[in-house]
mmCIF file of C-alpha atoms and ligand atoms in Angstrom:
data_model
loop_
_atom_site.group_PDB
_atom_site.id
_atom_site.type_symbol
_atom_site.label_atom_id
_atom_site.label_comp_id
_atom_site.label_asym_id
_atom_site.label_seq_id
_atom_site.Cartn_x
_atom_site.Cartn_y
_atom_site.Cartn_z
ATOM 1 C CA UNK A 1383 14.552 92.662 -186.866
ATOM 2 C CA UNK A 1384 13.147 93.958 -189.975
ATOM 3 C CA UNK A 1385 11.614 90.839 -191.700
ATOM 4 C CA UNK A 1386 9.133 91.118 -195.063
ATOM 5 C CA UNK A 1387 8.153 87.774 -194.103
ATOM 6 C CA UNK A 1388 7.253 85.986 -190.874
ATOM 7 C CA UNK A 1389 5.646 82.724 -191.781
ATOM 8 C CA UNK A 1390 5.245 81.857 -187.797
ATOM 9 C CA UNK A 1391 1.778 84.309 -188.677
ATOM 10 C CA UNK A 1392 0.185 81.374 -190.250
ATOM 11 C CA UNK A 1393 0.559 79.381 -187.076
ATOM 12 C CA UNK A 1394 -0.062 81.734 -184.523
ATOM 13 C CA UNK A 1395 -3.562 80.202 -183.470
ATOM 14 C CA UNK A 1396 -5.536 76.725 -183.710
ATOM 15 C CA UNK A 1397 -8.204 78.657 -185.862
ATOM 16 C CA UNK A 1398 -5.609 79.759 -188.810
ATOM 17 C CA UNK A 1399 -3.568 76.385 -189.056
ATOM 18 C CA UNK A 1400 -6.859 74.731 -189.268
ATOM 19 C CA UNK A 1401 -7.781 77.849 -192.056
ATOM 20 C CA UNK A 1402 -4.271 77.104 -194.137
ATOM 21 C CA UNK A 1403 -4.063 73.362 -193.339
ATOM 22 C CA UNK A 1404 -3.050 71.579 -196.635
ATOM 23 C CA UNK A 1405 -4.319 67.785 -195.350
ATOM 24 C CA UNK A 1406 -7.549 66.532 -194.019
ATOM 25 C CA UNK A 1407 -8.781 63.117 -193.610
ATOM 26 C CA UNK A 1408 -12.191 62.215 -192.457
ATOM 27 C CA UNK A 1409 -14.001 58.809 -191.627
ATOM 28 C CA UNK A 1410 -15.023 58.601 -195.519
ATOM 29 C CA UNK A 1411 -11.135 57.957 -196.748
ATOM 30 C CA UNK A 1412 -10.974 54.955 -194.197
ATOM 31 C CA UNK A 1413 -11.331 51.138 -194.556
ATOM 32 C CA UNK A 1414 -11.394 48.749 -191.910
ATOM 33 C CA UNK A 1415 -10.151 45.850 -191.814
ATOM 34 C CA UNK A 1416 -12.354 43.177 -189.968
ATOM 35 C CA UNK A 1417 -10.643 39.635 -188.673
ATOM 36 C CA UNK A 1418 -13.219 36.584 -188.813
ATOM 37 C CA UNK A 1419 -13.779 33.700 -187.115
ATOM 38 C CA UNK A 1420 -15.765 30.122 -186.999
ATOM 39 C CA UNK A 1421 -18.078 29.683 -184.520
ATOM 40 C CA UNK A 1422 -20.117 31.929 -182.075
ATOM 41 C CA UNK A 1423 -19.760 34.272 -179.432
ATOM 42 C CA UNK A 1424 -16.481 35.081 -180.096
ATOM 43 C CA UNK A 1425 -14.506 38.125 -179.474
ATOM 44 C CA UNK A 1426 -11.302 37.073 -179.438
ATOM 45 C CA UNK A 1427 -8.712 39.999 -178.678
ATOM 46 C CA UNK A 1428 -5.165 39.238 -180.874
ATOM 47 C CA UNK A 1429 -2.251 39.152 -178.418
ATOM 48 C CA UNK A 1430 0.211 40.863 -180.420
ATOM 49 C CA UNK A 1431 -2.575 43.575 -181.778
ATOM 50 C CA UNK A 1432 -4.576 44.563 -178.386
ATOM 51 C CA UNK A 1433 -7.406 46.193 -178.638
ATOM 52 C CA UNK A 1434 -7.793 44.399 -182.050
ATOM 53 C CA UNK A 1435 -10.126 41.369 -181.861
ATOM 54 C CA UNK A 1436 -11.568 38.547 -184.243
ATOM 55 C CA UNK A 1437 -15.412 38.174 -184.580
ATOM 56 C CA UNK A 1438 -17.448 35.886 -184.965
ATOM 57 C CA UNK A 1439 -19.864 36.403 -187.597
ATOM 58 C CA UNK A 1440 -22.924 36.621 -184.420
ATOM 59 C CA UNK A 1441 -20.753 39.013 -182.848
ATOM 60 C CA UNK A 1442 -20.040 41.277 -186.097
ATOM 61 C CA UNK A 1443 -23.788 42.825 -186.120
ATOM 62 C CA UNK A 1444 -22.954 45.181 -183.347
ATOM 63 C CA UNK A 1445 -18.971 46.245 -184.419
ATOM 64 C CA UNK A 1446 -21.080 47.037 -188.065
ATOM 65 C CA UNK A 1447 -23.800 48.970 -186.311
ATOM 66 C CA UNK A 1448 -21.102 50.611 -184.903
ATOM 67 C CA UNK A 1449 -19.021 51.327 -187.598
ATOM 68 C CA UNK A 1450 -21.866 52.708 -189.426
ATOM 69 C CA UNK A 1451 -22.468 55.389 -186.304
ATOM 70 C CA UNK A 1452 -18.730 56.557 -186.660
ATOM 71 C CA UNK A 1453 -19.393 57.616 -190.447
ATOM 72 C CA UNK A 1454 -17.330 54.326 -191.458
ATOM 73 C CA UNK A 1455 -18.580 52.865 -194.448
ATOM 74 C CA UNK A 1456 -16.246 50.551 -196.161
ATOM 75 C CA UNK A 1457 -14.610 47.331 -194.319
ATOM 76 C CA UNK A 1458 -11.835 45.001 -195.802
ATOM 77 C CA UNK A 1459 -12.688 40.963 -194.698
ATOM 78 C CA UNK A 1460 -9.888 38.406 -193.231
ATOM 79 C CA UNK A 1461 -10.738 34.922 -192.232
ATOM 80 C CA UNK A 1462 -9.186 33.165 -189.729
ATOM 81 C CA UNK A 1463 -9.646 29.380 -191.099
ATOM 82 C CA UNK A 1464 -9.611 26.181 -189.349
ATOM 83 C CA UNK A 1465 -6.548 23.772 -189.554
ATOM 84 C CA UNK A 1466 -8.353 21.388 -191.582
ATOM 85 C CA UNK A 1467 -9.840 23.199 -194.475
ATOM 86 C CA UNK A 1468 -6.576 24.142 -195.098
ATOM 87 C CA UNK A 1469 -4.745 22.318 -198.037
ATOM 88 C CA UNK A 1470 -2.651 23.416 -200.838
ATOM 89 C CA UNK A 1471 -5.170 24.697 -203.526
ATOM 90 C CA UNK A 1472 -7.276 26.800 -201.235
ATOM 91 C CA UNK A 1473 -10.501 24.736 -202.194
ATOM 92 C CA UNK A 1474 -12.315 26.185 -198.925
ATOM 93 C CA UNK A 1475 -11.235 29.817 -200.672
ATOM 94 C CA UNK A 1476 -13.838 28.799 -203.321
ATOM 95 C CA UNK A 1477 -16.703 27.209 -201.248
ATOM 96 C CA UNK A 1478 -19.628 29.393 -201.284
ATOM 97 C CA UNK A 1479 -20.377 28.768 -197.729
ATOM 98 C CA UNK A 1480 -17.171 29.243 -196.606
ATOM 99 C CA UNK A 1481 -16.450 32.058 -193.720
ATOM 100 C CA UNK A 1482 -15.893 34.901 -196.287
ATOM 101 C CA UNK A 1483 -18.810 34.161 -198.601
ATOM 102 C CA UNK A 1484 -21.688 34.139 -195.411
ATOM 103 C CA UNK A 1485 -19.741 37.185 -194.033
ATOM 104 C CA UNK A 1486 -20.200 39.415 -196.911
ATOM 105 C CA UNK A 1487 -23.595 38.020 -197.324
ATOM 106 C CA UNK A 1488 -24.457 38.920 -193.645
ATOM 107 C CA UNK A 1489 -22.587 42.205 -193.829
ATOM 108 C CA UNK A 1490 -24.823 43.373 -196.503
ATOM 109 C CA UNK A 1491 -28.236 41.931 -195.071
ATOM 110 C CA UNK A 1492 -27.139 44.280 -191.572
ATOM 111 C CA UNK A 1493 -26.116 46.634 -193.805
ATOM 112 C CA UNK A 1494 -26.516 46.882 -197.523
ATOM 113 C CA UNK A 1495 -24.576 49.888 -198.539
ATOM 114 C CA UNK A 1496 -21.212 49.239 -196.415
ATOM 115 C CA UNK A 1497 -18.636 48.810 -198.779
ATOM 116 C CA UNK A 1498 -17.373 45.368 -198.788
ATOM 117 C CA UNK A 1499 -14.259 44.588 -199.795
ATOM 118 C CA UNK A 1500 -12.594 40.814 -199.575
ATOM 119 C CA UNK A 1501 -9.010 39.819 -199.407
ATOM 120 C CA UNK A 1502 -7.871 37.576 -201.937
ATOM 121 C CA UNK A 1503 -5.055 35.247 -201.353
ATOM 122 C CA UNK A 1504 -4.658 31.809 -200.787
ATOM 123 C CA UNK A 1505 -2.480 32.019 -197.054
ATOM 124 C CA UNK A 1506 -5.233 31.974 -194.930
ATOM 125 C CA UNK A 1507 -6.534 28.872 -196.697
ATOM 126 C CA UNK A 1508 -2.790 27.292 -197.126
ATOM 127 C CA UNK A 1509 -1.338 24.416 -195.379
ATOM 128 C CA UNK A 1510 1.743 25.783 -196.443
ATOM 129 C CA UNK A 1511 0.801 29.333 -195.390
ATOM 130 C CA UNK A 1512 1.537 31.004 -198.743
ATOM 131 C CA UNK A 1513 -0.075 33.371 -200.656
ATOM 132 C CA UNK A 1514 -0.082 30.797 -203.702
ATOM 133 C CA UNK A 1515 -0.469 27.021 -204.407
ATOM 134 C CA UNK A 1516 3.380 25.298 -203.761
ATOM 135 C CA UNK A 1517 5.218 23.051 -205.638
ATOM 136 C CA UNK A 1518 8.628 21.460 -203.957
ATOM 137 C CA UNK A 1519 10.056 24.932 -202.534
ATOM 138 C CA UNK A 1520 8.288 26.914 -205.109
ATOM 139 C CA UNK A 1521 5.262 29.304 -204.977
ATOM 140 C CA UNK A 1522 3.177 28.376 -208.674
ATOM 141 C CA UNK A 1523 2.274 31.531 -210.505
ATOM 142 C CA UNK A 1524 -0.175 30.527 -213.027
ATOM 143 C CA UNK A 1525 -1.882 28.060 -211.466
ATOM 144 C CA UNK A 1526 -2.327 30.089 -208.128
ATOM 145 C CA UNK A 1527 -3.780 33.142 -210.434
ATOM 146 C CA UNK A 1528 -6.552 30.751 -211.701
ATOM 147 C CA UNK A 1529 -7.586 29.706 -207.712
ATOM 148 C CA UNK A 1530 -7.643 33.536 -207.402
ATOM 149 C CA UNK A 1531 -9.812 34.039 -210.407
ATOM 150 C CA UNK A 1532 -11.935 31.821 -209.407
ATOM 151 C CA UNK A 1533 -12.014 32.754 -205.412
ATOM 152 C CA UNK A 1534 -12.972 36.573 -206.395
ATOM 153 C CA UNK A 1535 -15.774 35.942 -208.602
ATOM 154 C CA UNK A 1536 -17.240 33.373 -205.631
ATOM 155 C CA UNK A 1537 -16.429 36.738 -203.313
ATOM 156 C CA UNK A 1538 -18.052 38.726 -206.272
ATOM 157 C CA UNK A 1539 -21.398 36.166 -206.769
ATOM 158 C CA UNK A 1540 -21.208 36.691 -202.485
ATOM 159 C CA UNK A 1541 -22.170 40.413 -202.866
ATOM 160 C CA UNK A 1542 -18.582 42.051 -202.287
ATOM 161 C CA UNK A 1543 -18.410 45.400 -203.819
ATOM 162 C CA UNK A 1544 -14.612 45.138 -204.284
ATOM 163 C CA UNK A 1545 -11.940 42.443 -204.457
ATOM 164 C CA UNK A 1546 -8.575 42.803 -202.980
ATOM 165 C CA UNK A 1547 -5.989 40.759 -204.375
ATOM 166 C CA UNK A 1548 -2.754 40.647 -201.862
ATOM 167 C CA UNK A 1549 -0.971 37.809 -203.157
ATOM 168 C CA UNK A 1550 1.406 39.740 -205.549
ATOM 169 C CA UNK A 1551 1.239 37.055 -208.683
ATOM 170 C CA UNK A 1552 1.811 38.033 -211.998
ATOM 171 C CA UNK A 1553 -1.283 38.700 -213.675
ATOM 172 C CA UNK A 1554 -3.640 37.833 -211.309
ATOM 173 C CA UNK A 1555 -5.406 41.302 -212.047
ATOM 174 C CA UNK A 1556 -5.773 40.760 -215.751
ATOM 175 C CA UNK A 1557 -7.307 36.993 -215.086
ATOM 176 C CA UNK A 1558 -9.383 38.145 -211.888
ATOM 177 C CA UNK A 1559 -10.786 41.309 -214.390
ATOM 178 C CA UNK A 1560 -11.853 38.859 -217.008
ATOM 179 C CA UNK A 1561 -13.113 35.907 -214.527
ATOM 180 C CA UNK A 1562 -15.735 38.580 -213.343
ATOM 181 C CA UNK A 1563 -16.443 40.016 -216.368
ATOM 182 C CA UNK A 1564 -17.065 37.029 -218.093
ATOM 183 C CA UNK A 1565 -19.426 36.124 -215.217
ATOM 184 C CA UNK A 1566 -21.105 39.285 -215.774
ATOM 185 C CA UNK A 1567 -19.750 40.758 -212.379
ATOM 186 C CA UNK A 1568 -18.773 44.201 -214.938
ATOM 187 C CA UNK A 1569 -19.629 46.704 -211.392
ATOM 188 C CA UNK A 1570 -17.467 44.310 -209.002
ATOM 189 C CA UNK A 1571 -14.041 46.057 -208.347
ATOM 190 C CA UNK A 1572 -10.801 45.413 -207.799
ATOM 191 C CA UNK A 1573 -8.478 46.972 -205.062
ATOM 192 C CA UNK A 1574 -5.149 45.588 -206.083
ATOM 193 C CA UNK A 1575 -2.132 45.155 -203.875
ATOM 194 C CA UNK A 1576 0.177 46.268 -206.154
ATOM 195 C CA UNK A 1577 3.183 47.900 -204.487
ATOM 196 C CA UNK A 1578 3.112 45.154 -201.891
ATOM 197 C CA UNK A 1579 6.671 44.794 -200.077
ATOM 198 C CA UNK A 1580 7.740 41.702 -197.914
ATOM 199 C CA UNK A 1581 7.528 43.065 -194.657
ATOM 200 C CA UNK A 1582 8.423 41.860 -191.335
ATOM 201 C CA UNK A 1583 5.606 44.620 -190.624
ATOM 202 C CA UNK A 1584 3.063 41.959 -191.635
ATOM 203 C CA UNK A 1585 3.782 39.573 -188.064
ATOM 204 C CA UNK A 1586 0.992 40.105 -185.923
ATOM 205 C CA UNK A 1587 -1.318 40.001 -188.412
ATOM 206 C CA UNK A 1588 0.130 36.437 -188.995
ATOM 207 C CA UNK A 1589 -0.893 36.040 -185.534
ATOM 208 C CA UNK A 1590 -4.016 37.029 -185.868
ATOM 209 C CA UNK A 1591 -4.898 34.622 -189.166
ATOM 210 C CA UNK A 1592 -2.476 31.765 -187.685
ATOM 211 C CA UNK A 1593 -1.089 32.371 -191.208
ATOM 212 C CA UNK A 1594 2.448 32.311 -191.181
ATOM 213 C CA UNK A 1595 4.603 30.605 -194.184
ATOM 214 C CA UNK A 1596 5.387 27.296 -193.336
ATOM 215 C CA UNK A 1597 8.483 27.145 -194.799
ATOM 216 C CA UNK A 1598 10.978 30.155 -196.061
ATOM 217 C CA UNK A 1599 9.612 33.525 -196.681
ATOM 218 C CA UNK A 1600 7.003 35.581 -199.289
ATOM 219 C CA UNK A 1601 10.309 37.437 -201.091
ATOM 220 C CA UNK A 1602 9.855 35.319 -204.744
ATOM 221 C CA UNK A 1603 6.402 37.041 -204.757
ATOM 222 C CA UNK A 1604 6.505 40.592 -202.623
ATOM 223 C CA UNK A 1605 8.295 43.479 -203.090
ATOM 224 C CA UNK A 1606 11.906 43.792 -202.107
ATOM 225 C CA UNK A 1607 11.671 47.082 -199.566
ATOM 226 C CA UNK A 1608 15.208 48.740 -201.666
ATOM 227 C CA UNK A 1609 13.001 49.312 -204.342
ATOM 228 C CA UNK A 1610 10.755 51.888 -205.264
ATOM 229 C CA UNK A 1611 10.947 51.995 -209.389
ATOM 230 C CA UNK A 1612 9.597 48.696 -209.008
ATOM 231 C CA UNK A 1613 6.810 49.868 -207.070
ATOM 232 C CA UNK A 1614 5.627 52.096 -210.213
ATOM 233 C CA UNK A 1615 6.136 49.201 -212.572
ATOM 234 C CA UNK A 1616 4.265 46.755 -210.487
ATOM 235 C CA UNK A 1617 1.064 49.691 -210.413
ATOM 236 C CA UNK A 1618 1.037 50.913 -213.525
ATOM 237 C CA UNK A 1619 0.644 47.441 -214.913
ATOM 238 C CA UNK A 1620 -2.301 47.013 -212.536
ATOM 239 C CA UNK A 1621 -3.819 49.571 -214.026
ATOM 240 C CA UNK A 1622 -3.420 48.597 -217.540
ATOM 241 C CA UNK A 1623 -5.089 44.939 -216.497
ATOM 242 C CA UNK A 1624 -7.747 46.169 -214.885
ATOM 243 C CA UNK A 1625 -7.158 47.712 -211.228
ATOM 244 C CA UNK A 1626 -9.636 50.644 -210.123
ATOM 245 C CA UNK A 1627 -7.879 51.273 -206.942
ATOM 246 C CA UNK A 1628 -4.202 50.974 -206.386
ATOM 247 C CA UNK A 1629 -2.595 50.110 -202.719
ATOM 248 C CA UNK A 1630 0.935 50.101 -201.559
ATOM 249 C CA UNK A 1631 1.751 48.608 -198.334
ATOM 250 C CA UNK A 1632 3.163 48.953 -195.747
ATOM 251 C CA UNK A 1633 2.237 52.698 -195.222
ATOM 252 C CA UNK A 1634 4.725 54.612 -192.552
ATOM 253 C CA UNK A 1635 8.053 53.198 -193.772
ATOM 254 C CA UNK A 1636 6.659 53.618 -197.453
ATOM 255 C CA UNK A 1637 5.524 57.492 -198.163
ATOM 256 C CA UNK A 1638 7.988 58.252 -200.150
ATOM 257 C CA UNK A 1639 6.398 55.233 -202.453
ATOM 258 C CA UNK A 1640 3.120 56.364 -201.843
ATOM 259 C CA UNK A 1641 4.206 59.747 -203.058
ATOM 260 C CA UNK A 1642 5.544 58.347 -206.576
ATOM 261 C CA UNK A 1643 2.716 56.517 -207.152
ATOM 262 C CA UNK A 1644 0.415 59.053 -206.463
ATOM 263 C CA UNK A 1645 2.122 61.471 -209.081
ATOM 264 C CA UNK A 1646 2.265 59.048 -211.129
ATOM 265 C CA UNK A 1647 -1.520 57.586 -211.796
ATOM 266 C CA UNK A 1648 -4.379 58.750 -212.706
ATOM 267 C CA UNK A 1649 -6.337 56.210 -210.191
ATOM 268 C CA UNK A 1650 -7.402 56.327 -206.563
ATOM 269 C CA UNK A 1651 -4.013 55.510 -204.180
ATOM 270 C CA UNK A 1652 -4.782 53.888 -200.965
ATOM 271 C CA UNK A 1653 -2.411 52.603 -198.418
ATOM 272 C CA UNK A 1654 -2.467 50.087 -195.942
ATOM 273 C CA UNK A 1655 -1.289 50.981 -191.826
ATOM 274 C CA UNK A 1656 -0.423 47.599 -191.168
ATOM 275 C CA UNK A 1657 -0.435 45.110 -188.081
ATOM 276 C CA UNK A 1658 3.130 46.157 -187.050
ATOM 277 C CA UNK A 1659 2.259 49.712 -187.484
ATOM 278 C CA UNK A 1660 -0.443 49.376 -185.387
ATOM 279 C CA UNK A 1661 1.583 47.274 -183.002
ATOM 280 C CA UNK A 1662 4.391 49.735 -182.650
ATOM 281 C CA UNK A 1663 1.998 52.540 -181.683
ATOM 282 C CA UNK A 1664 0.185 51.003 -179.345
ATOM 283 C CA UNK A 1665 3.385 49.210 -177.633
ATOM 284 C CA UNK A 1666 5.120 52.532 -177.256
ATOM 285 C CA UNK A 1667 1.435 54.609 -175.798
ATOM 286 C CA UNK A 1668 1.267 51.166 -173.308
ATOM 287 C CA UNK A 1669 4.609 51.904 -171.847
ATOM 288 C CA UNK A 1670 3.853 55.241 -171.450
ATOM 289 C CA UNK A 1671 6.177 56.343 -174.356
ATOM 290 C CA UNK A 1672 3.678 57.712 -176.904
ATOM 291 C CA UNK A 1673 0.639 59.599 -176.436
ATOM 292 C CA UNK A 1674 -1.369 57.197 -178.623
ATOM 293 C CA UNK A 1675 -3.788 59.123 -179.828
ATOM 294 C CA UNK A 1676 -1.488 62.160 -180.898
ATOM 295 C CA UNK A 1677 0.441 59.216 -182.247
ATOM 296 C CA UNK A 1678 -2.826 57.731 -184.489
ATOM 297 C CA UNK A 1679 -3.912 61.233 -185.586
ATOM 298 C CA UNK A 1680 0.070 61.781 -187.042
ATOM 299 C CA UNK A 1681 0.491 59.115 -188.331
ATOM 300 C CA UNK A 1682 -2.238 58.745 -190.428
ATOM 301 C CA UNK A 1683 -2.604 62.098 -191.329
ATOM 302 C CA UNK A 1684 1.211 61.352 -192.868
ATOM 303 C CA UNK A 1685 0.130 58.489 -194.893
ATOM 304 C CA UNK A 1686 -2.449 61.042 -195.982
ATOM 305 C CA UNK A 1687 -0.219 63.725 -196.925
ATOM 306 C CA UNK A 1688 1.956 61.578 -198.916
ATOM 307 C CA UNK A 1689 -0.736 60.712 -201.149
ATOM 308 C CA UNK A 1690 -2.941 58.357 -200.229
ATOM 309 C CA UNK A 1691 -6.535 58.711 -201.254
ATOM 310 C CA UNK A 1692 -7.615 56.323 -198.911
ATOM 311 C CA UNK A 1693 -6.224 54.585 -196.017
ATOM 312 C CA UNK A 1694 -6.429 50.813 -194.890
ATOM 313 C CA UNK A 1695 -5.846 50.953 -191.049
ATOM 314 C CA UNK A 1696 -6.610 49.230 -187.794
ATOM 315 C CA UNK A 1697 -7.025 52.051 -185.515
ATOM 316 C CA UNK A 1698 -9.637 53.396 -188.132
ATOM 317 C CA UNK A 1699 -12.443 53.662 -185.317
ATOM 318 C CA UNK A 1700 -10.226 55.919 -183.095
ATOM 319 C CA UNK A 1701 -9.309 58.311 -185.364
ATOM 320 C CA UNK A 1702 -13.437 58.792 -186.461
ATOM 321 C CA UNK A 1703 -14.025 58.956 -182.563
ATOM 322 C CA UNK A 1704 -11.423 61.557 -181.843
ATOM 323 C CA UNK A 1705 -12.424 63.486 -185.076
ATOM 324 C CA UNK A 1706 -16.195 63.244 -183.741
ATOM 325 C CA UNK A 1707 -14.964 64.555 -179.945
ATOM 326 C CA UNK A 1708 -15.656 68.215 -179.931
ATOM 327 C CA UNK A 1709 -12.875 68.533 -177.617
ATOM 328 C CA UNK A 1710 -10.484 67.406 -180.438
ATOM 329 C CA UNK A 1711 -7.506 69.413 -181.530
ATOM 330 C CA UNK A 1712 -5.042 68.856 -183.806
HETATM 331 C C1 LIG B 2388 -2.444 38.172 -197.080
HETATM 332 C C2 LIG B 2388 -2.291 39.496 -196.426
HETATM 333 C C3 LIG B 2388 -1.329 39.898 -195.486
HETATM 334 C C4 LIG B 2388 -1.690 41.172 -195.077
HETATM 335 C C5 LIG B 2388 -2.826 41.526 -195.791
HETATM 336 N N1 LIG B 2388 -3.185 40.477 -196.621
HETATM 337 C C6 LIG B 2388 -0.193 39.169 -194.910
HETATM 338 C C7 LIG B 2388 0.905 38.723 -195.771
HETATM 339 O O1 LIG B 2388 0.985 39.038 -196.964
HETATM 340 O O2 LIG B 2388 1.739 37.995 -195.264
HETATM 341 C C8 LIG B 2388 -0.976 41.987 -194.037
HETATM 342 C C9 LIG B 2388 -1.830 42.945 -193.275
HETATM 343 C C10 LIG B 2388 -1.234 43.457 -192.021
HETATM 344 O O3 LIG B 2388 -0.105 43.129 -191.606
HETATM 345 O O4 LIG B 2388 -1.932 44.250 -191.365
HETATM 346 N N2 LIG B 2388 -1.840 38.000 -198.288
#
């Protein structure tokens, strides 16, 4: 056949797709998300997330050290909180020797320039397991965005580097920005949630937080999953109030979101892998169905391509070990 062009060239060997490559992701674009629990000694693996565990804070010194080795340098903190500190106004969320506020501070004493970054929401803290204060059926806006205000700037006066906000309120950003700043927290960030979609993707993390809503579902407050135009909205008005990093989440079902937003902002875009994500995988590579970590490497390295600066993701420490093993290929 005469042919002027045979693009199979370009992938004739290992050494010139890695030359022409057009994505690359190292252990710097990760964060990792790290579950907490009361007590000591405790490791406790999640059922529906295995090899996934909650620590408790004794147990965290080695998991940072280790962290740290693999060139991973920014974590994202969950806590797992007992049945009775939970209420409706989240008043554990603001106690300043609650789980999260020793964590960070013990994070940073083992190792002072990880990143830390805190969630901020009120379901972990909620009787009724929502992401807001309730009132009859309904999920409060304002009053939940002052709790969260309030809850990031005892996070901030903690030593966090970043706040996280995943509740999806209106205006929490804007309120959050000025709660810090009027506190004279100016270098604390914020990491906002702000193409967040009610996912059934969320479950076993649930499971792992025992944070479930109580009653009816998160869909008054997260994103509808038709939408994507929506998605833009809900970011670019984080950025006008305030947001120096900009998430959408879920990832895998969501890179065509991901995509938008990135061409759309002049921000960092990160995404977050989620529990069900990471569930999937590692369900399918335990049956035998996936080769798991062909299946971590793609995946991610999707998320990447569509966009995202930087990637929220469990299986963050096997993708920096099987980018540190020589034997490695893509
Ligand atoms: C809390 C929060 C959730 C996740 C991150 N922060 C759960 C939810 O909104 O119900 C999900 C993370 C995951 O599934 O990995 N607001």
């Amino acid at each position: 056949m005469e042919l002027n062009k045979r693009y199979r060239r370009l992938r004739s060997s290992s050494v010139v797709r890695n030359m022409v490559a057009e994505t690359s992701l190292t252990a710097d674009n990760f964060i990792v998300p790290l579950f907490l629990v009361e007590g000591t000694n405790k490791r406790e693996e999640i059922p529906s997330m295995p090899g996934y565990f909650r620590f408790s804070l004794d147990l965290l010194k080695a998991e940072i050290i280790e962290l740290k080795k693999l060139g991973l340098r920014s974590v994202l903190l969950f806590v797992k909180v007992p049945d009775n500190l939970k209420d409706n106004e989240g008043k554990e969320a603001l106690n300043s020797q609650g789980l999260m506020q020793r964590a960070v501070r013990f994070i940073k004493e083992i190792d002072p320039e990880m990143l830390v970054m805190t969630d901020v929401a009120l379901d972990p803290y909620s009787s009724y397991g929502h992401d807001g204060i309730v009132s009859g059926q309904e999920i409060v806006n304002d009053a939940s965005v002052e709790v969260l205000a309030a809850m990031s700037l005892s996070h901030a006066q903690a030593g966090a580097d970043f706040v996280a906000p995943s509740d999806m309120m209106d205006g929490r950003v804007k309120a959050i920005r000025a709660k810090l700043d009027g506190a004279g927290f100016t270098k604390t960030g914020i990491l906002s949630y702000s193409a967040k979609y009610a996912s059934c993707f969320y479950g076993p993390f649930r499971d792992a937080l025992d944070s479930a809503p109580g009653f009816g579902d998160k869909k008054t407050y997260q994103m509808d999953f038709r939408n994507s135009t929506e998605a833009l909205k809900e970011t670019l008005l984080d950025i006008e109030e305030g947001a120096d990093i900009v998430m959408v989440k879920p990832a895998g079902a969501y890179l065509d979101v991901i995509r938008r937003v990135k061409d759309n902002v002049q921000v960092p875009v990160a995404a977050y892998q989620v529990s069900g994500e990471y569930a999937m995988i590692k369900a399918a590579a335990a049956n035998g169905w996936l080769d798991e970590k062909q299946a971590i490497i793609e995946s991610l390295t999707a998320i990447r391509r569509a966009g995202a600066d930087v990637i929220a993701s469990y299986f963050a420490k096997d993708y920096a070990k099987a980018i540190q093993d020589s034997k490695f290929k893509i």
